[in-house]
mmCIF file of C-alpha atoms in Angstrom:
data_model
loop_
_atom_site.group_PDB
_atom_site.id
_atom_site.type_symbol
_atom_site.label_atom_id
_atom_site.label_comp_id
_atom_site.label_asym_id
_atom_site.label_seq_id
_atom_site.Cartn_x
_atom_site.Cartn_y
_atom_site.Cartn_z
ATOM 1 C CA GLY A 1 0.000 0.000 0.000
ATOM 2 C CA ASP A 2 0.953 3.664 0.328
ATOM 3 C CA ASP A 3 2.084 3.260 3.952
ATOM 4 C CA PRO A 4 5.934 3.109 3.993
ATOM 5 C CA ARG A 5 6.037 1.770 7.543
ATOM 6 C CA PRO A 6 6.593 -1.920 8.247
ATOM 7 C CA GLN A 7 3.308 -3.758 8.638
ATOM 8 C CA SER A 8 4.952 -6.517 10.651
ATOM 9 C CA VAL A 9 7.476 -6.143 13.442
ATOM 10 C CA PHE A 10 9.965 -8.956 14.024
ATOM 11 C CA ALA A 11 11.804 -8.820 17.342
ATOM 12 C CA ASN A 12 12.754 -10.647 20.499
ATOM 13 C CA SER A 13 9.737 -11.857 22.434
ATOM 14 C CA THR A 14 10.641 -9.578 25.370
ATOM 15 C CA LEU A 15 9.541 -6.629 23.226
ATOM 16 C CA ALA A 16 6.051 -7.963 22.568
ATOM 17 C CA GLU A 17 4.379 -5.713 25.163
ATOM 18 C CA ILE A 18 5.912 -2.606 23.594
ATOM 19 C CA VAL A 19 4.939 -3.548 20.047
ATOM 20 C CA ALA A 20 1.386 -4.155 21.265
ATOM 21 C CA LEU A 21 1.187 -0.405 21.944
ATOM 22 C CA ILE A 22 2.046 0.497 18.333
ATOM 23 C CA PRO A 23 -1.240 0.749 16.389
ATOM 24 C CA ASP A 24 -1.766 -1.429 13.320
ATOM 25 C CA ARG A 25 1.355 -3.516 13.752
ATOM 26 C CA ASP A 26 1.641 -7.297 13.844
ATOM 27 C CA PHE A 27 4.321 -8.830 16.047
ATOM 28 C CA THR A 28 6.321 -11.951 15.324
ATOM 29 C CA ALA A 29 8.792 -13.168 17.930
ATOM 30 C CA LEU A 30 11.923 -14.112 16.013
ATOM 31 C CA ASP A 31 15.630 -13.725 16.589
ATOM 32 C CA ALA A 32 15.940 -12.416 13.042
ATOM 33 C CA PRO A 33 13.335 -11.143 10.593
ATOM 34 C CA ARG A 34 11.930 -13.627 8.093
ATOM 35 C CA ALA A 35 9.700 -12.230 5.407
ATOM 36 C CA ALA A 36 6.750 -14.348 4.336
ATOM 37 C CA SER A 37 7.622 -13.786 0.668
ATOM 38 C CA ASP A 38 9.873 -11.719 -1.541
ATOM 39 C CA ALA A 39 7.057 -9.208 -1.941
ATOM 40 C CA HIS A 40 7.088 -8.525 1.818
ATOM 41 C CA ARG A 41 10.829 -8.851 2.362
ATOM 42 C CA ILE A 42 11.385 -5.074 2.416
ATOM 43 C CA ASN A 43 8.946 -4.783 5.289
ATOM 44 C CA ALA A 44 10.731 -7.329 7.490
ATOM 45 C CA ILE A 45 12.653 -4.947 9.751
ATOM 46 C CA PRO A 46 13.734 -5.798 13.318
ATOM 47 C CA LEU A 47 12.204 -3.483 15.917
ATOM 48 C CA SER A 48 15.669 -2.633 17.232
ATOM 49 C CA SER A 49 16.644 -1.387 13.759
ATOM 50 C CA ILE A 50 13.622 0.803 13.011
ATOM 51 C CA VAL A 51 14.745 3.667 15.232
ATOM 52 C CA SER A 52 18.156 3.804 13.549
ATOM 53 C CA LEU A 53 16.745 4.254 10.051
ATOM 54 C CA PRO A 54 16.630 7.702 8.412
ATOM 55 C CA LYS A 55 13.265 9.420 8.571
ATOM 56 C CA ALA A 56 12.780 9.045 4.833
ATOM 57 C CA VAL A 57 13.015 5.270 5.228
ATOM 58 C CA ARG A 58 11.267 4.631 8.542
ATOM 59 C CA GLY A 59 8.349 6.887 7.631
ATOM 60 C CA GLY A 60 5.861 7.252 10.475
ATOM 61 C CA VAL A 61 7.747 5.047 12.924
ATOM 62 C CA ASN A 62 9.460 7.355 15.425
ATOM 63 C CA SER A 63 8.905 10.370 13.189
ATOM 64 C CA ALA A 64 5.127 10.670 13.370
ATOM 65 C CA ILE A 65 5.010 11.075 17.124
ATOM 66 C CA PRO A 66 3.146 9.624 18.874
ATOM 67 C CA TYR A 67 3.700 6.154 17.513
ATOM 68 C CA LEU A 68 2.726 4.420 20.758
ATOM 69 C CA LYS A 69 -0.880 4.480 21.896
ATOM 70 C CA ALA A 70 -2.036 3.537 25.371
ATOM 71 C CA ASN A 71 -4.700 0.866 25.669
ATOM 72 C CA ASP A 72 -8.067 2.630 25.945
ATOM 73 C CA ALA A 73 -9.277 0.588 28.920
ATOM 74 C CA GLN A 74 -6.049 0.983 30.861
ATOM 75 C CA GLN A 75 -5.894 4.691 30.130
ATOM 76 C CA ALA A 76 -9.485 5.142 31.315
ATOM 77 C CA LYS A 77 -8.630 3.286 34.531
ATOM 78 C CA TRP A 78 -5.731 5.588 35.296
ATOM 79 C CA ARG A 79 -7.682 8.675 34.253
ATOM 80 C CA ARG A 80 -10.265 7.879 36.905
ATOM 81 C CA SER A 81 -7.565 7.295 39.493
ATOM 82 C CA LEU A 82 -5.669 10.503 38.767
ATOM 83 C CA ASP A 83 -8.663 12.705 38.052
ATOM 84 C CA ASP A 84 -8.982 14.286 41.513
ATOM 85 C CA LEU A 85 -5.291 15.022 42.009
ATOM 86 C CA PRO A 86 -4.006 18.609 41.877
ATOM 87 C CA ARG A 87 -2.692 19.602 38.489
ATOM 88 C CA PRO A 88 -0.152 19.698 36.991
ATOM 89 C CA ILE A 89 0.750 16.026 37.284
ATOM 90 C CA VAL A 90 4.369 15.134 36.575
ATOM 91 C CA ALA A 91 5.622 11.565 36.071
ATOM 92 C CA LEU A 92 8.963 10.885 37.696
ATOM 93 C CA SER A 93 11.556 8.132 37.298
ATOM 94 C CA TRP A 94 15.086 7.625 38.608
ATOM 95 C CA ASP A 95 17.975 5.141 38.759
ATOM 96 C CA ALA A 96 18.737 2.405 41.287
ATOM 97 C CA THR A 97 22.368 3.308 42.074
ATOM 98 C CA ARG A 98 25.132 5.798 41.482
ATOM 99 C CA PRO A 99 26.481 7.204 39.270
ATOM 100 C CA GLY A 100 22.852 7.243 38.166
ATOM 101 C CA LEU A 101 20.229 9.801 39.111
ATOM 102 C CA LEU A 102 18.585 9.074 42.470
ATOM 103 C CA LEU A 103 15.230 10.300 43.742
ATOM 104 C CA GLU A 104 16.901 12.448 46.392
ATOM 105 C CA ASP A 105 18.643 14.414 43.624
ATOM 106 C CA PHE A 106 15.262 15.851 42.636
ATOM 107 C CA ARG A 107 14.672 17.458 46.063
ATOM 108 C CA PRO A 108 15.460 21.049 44.935
ATOM 109 C CA VAL A 109 12.872 20.721 42.153
ATOM 110 C CA LEU A 110 10.204 18.831 44.101
ATOM 111 C CA THR A 111 10.306 20.958 47.257
ATOM 112 C CA GLY A 112 7.330 23.298 47.162
ATOM 113 C CA PHE A 113 5.933 21.844 43.940
ATOM 114 C CA SER A 114 2.227 22.699 43.957
ATOM 115 C CA GLY A 115 0.981 19.941 41.689
ATOM 116 C CA THR A 116 1.258 16.156 41.959
ATOM 117 C CA VAL A 117 4.286 13.955 41.377
ATOM 118 C CA VAL A 118 3.590 10.390 40.251
ATOM 119 C CA SER A 119 6.264 7.715 40.371
ATOM 120 C CA VAL A 120 6.390 5.449 37.319
ATOM 121 C CA VAL A 121 9.184 3.313 38.783
ATOM 122 C CA TRP A 122 8.200 -0.327 39.311
ATOM 123 C CA ASP A 123 11.478 -2.124 40.063
ATOM 124 C CA GLU A 124 13.702 -2.311 43.147
ATOM 125 C CA SER A 125 14.338 1.442 42.881
ATOM 126 C CA ARG A 126 10.927 1.985 44.478
ATOM 127 C CA HIS A 127 12.498 1.670 47.945
ATOM 128 C CA GLN A 128 13.714 5.266 47.553
ATOM 129 C CA LEU A 129 10.095 6.399 47.942
ATOM 130 C CA ALA A 130 10.226 5.625 51.667
ATOM 131 C CA GLN A 131 11.340 9.198 52.361
ATOM 132 C CA TRP A 132 8.799 10.735 49.983
ATOM 133 C CA PRO A 133 5.242 9.973 51.167
ATOM 134 C CA GLU A 134 3.873 12.841 49.070
ATOM 135 C CA ILE A 135 4.819 11.096 45.812
ATOM 136 C CA ILE A 136 2.123 8.854 44.328
ATOM 137 C CA ASP A 137 3.502 5.324 43.902
ATOM 138 C CA ALA A 138 1.733 4.387 40.680
ATOM 139 C CA GLY A 139 4.401 1.840 39.750
ATOM 140 C CA ALA A 140 3.313 -0.419 42.603
ATOM 141 C CA HIS A 141 0.124 -1.109 40.629
ATOM 142 C CA PHE A 142 1.637 -1.766 37.212
ATOM 143 C CA THR A 143 0.674 -5.162 35.844
ATOM 144 C CA ASP A 144 2.396 -4.707 32.490
ATOM 145 C CA LEU A 145 3.949 -2.039 30.284
ATOM 146 C CA GLY A 146 0.473 -1.010 29.182
ATOM 147 C CA ASP A 147 -0.001 0.571 32.615
ATOM 148 C CA LEU A 148 3.162 2.610 32.153
ATOM 149 C CA ALA A 149 1.916 3.913 28.817
ATOM 150 C CA ALA A 150 -1.540 4.623 30.261
ATOM 151 C CA VAL A 151 -0.208 6.687 33.172
ATOM 152 C CA LEU A 152 2.106 8.666 30.902
ATOM 153 C CA ALA A 153 -0.816 9.365 28.571
ATOM 154 C CA GLU A 154 -2.649 11.023 31.478
ATOM 155 C CA VAL A 155 0.060 13.248 32.977
ATOM 156 C CA ASP A 156 1.264 16.701 31.928
ATOM 157 C CA ALA A 157 5.016 16.044 31.715
ATOM 158 C CA ALA A 158 7.697 13.481 32.565
ATOM 159 C CA ILE A 159 11.225 13.822 33.915
ATOM 160 C CA GLY A 160 13.855 11.196 34.595
ATOM 161 C CA PRO A 161 17.083 9.550 33.431
ATOM 162 C CA ASP A 162 17.603 7.306 30.427
ATOM 163 C CA GLY A 163 15.170 4.433 30.874
ATOM 164 C CA LEU A 164 12.030 2.838 29.545
ATOM 165 C CA ALA A 165 9.755 5.463 31.115
ATOM 166 C CA MET A 166 11.384 8.314 29.195
ATOM 167 C CA HIS A 167 11.435 6.301 25.958
ATOM 168 C CA PHE A 168 7.705 5.728 26.371
ATOM 169 C CA ALA A 169 7.167 9.421 27.134
ATOM 170 C CA GLY A 170 8.942 10.383 23.924
ATOM 171 C CA ALA A 171 7.108 7.777 21.847
ATOM 172 C CA LEU A 172 3.789 9.059 23.224
ATOM 173 C CA GLY A 173 4.709 12.648 22.378
ATOM 174 C CA LEU A 174 4.648 13.699 26.044
ATOM 175 C CA ARG A 175 6.651 16.769 26.957
ATOM 176 C CA GLY A 176 9.550 15.927 29.205
ATOM 177 C CA ALA A 177 13.211 16.142 30.072
ATOM 178 C CA VAL A 178 15.732 13.321 30.202
ATOM 179 C CA LEU A 179 18.658 13.931 32.527
ATOM 180 C CA SER A 180 21.729 12.301 31.084
ATOM 181 C CA LEU A 181 25.332 11.513 31.912
ATOM 182 C CA PRO A 182 27.945 13.345 29.780
ATOM 183 C CA ASN A 183 28.032 10.512 27.212
ATOM 184 C CA PRO A 184 24.386 9.690 26.401
ATOM 185 C CA SER A 185 23.441 6.887 24.060
ATOM 186 C CA TRP A 186 22.834 7.751 20.421
ATOM 187 C CA TYR A 187 19.065 7.907 20.840
ATOM 188 C CA TRP A 188 19.436 10.905 23.161
ATOM 189 C CA HIS A 189 21.378 12.916 20.613
ATOM 190 C CA ALA A 190 19.993 16.421 20.799
ATOM 191 C CA ASN A 191 19.749 19.330 18.403
ATOM 192 C CA SER A 192 19.584 22.632 20.317
ATOM 193 C CA GLY A 193 18.558 20.699 23.408
ATOM 194 C CA ASP A 194 15.629 18.824 21.845
ATOM 195 C CA ASP A 195 16.081 15.128 21.207
ATOM 196 C CA ILE A 196 16.217 14.163 17.531
ATOM 197 C CA TRP A 197 14.423 10.817 17.974
ATOM 198 C CA TYR A 198 11.853 12.086 20.465
ATOM 199 C CA PRO A 199 11.191 15.760 19.626
ATOM 200 C CA SER A 200 9.007 16.322 22.702
ATOM 201 C CA ILE A 201 11.907 15.446 25.030
ATOM 202 C CA LYS A 202 14.603 17.915 26.047
ATOM 203 C CA VAL A 203 18.019 16.401 26.767
ATOM 204 C CA MET A 204 19.933 17.820 29.732
ATOM 205 C CA LYS A 205 23.486 16.519 30.185
ATOM 206 C CA THR A 206 25.744 16.756 33.212
ATOM 207 C CA ARG A 207 29.295 17.884 32.655
ATOM 208 C CA GLN A 208 30.688 15.287 35.064
ATOM 209 C CA PHE A 209 29.583 11.771 36.002
ATOM 210 C CA GLY A 210 27.282 11.769 39.003
ATOM 211 C CA HIS A 211 27.090 15.569 39.307
ATOM 212 C CA TRP A 212 23.327 15.815 39.027
ATOM 213 C CA SER A 213 22.908 18.879 41.232
ATOM 214 C CA GLU A 214 24.106 21.184 38.471
ATOM 215 C CA LEU A 215 21.075 20.216 36.386
ATOM 216 C CA MET A 216 18.414 20.897 39.000
ATOM 217 C CA SER A 217 18.524 24.682 38.726
ATOM 218 C CA GLN A 218 18.225 24.298 34.947
ATOM 219 C CA LEU A 219 15.381 21.773 35.234
ATOM 220 C CA GLN A 220 13.067 24.074 37.185
ATOM 221 C CA PRO A 221 12.400 26.592 34.347
ATOM 222 C CA VAL A 222 12.322 23.796 31.763
ATOM 223 C CA LEU A 223 9.609 21.967 33.700
ATOM 224 C CA SER A 224 7.631 25.199 34.151
ATOM 225 C CA ALA A 225 7.789 25.824 30.407
ATOM 226 C CA PHE A 226 6.521 22.313 29.673
ATOM 227 C CA LEU A 227 3.576 22.759 32.003
ATOM 228 C CA GLU A 228 2.652 26.093 30.442
ATOM 229 C CA GLU A 229 2.702 24.480 26.987
ATOM 230 C CA THR A 230 0.488 21.588 28.056
ATOM 231 C CA GLY A 231 -1.952 23.782 29.956
ATOM 232 C CA GLY A 232 -1.200 22.203 33.329
ATOM 233 C CA ILE A 233 -2.867 24.280 36.040
ATOM 234 C CA LYS A 234 -0.988 24.806 39.280
ATOM 235 C CA ASN A 235 -3.357 24.413 42.196
ATOM 236 C CA ALA A 236 -2.574 25.531 45.698
ATOM 237 C CA GLY A 237 -1.464 22.819 48.055
ATOM 238 C CA GLY A 238 -0.526 19.432 46.687
ATOM 239 C CA ALA A 239 -0.897 15.721 47.227
ATOM 240 C CA ASP A 240 -0.261 15.579 50.971
ATOM 241 C CA ASP A 241 0.818 12.191 52.314
ATOM 242 C CA LYS A 242 -1.164 10.128 49.841
ATOM 243 C CA THR A 243 -0.489 6.765 48.332
ATOM 244 C CA MET A 244 -2.193 4.359 45.969
ATOM 245 C CA ALA A 245 -4.401 1.414 46.865
ATOM 246 C CA ALA A 246 -6.574 -0.714 44.629
ATOM 247 C CA ASP A 247 -10.290 0.046 44.706
ATOM 248 C CA SER A 248 -11.991 -3.215 45.664
ATOM 249 C CA THR A 249 -15.030 -2.553 43.472
ATOM 250 C CA THR A 250 -13.510 -1.271 40.231
ATOM 251 C CA GLY A 251 -9.936 -2.506 40.433
ATOM 252 C CA ASP A 252 -8.764 1.042 39.747
ATOM 253 C CA PRO A 253 -5.776 2.396 41.679
ATOM 254 C CA GLU A 254 -7.377 4.652 44.299
ATOM 255 C CA LEU A 255 -5.860 7.431 46.409
ATOM 256 C CA LYS A 256 -5.826 6.836 50.133
ATOM 257 C CA GLU A 257 -4.584 9.003 52.981
ATOM 258 C CA HIS A 258 -1.672 7.524 54.948
#
């Protein structure tokens, strides 16, 4: 047809959940692409290779942002759960260890923030939330990567280091900032600060490994600009000592006071 994008995606089975979020794409779990016939051979492109292709070749994949779409049912679930929280809502992620970016590094930016901060971390790094009861622990209720996409589709901006959450934010077209070490991977190559692969994401690099504090004063105005662009409304107060619990009737994550 006229669509230059691959109609089938061939990749490792671990990527199946991500491909499921790309509309109108079939997934085949293979170690290497195998076209069904010579006529389809040009469309047999490994998922890991699509993002490295020039825009003229990869067409709408990674260039027509957003190319991921949250599942409607999951997005509706999270919309209901987040609906009563003070806006703006910012999704936050961080690293597990140094020299990575830790949650505590965000303190200068988060202190006094008048909206709501939602954690989209779901691995062992969640233990860092123990000192931050005001942050909503959405990651504790993730059942699959569809939940990550659904939460990101409902927030106003996302900030964090290189990781799946920020890749999803960029693929969804969500405004955000990735905080990077001095030598970021190729997919965080930036032109005038804006990432080439994910145009909605601003890339902020430290000058030295582990020196994250230098970025925090720069992040504050960047985040404010994002929220103005997205129409996030700053309400007085904030999410005081709240956490997530599952609603026993709907299954939706529900806010509860500590």
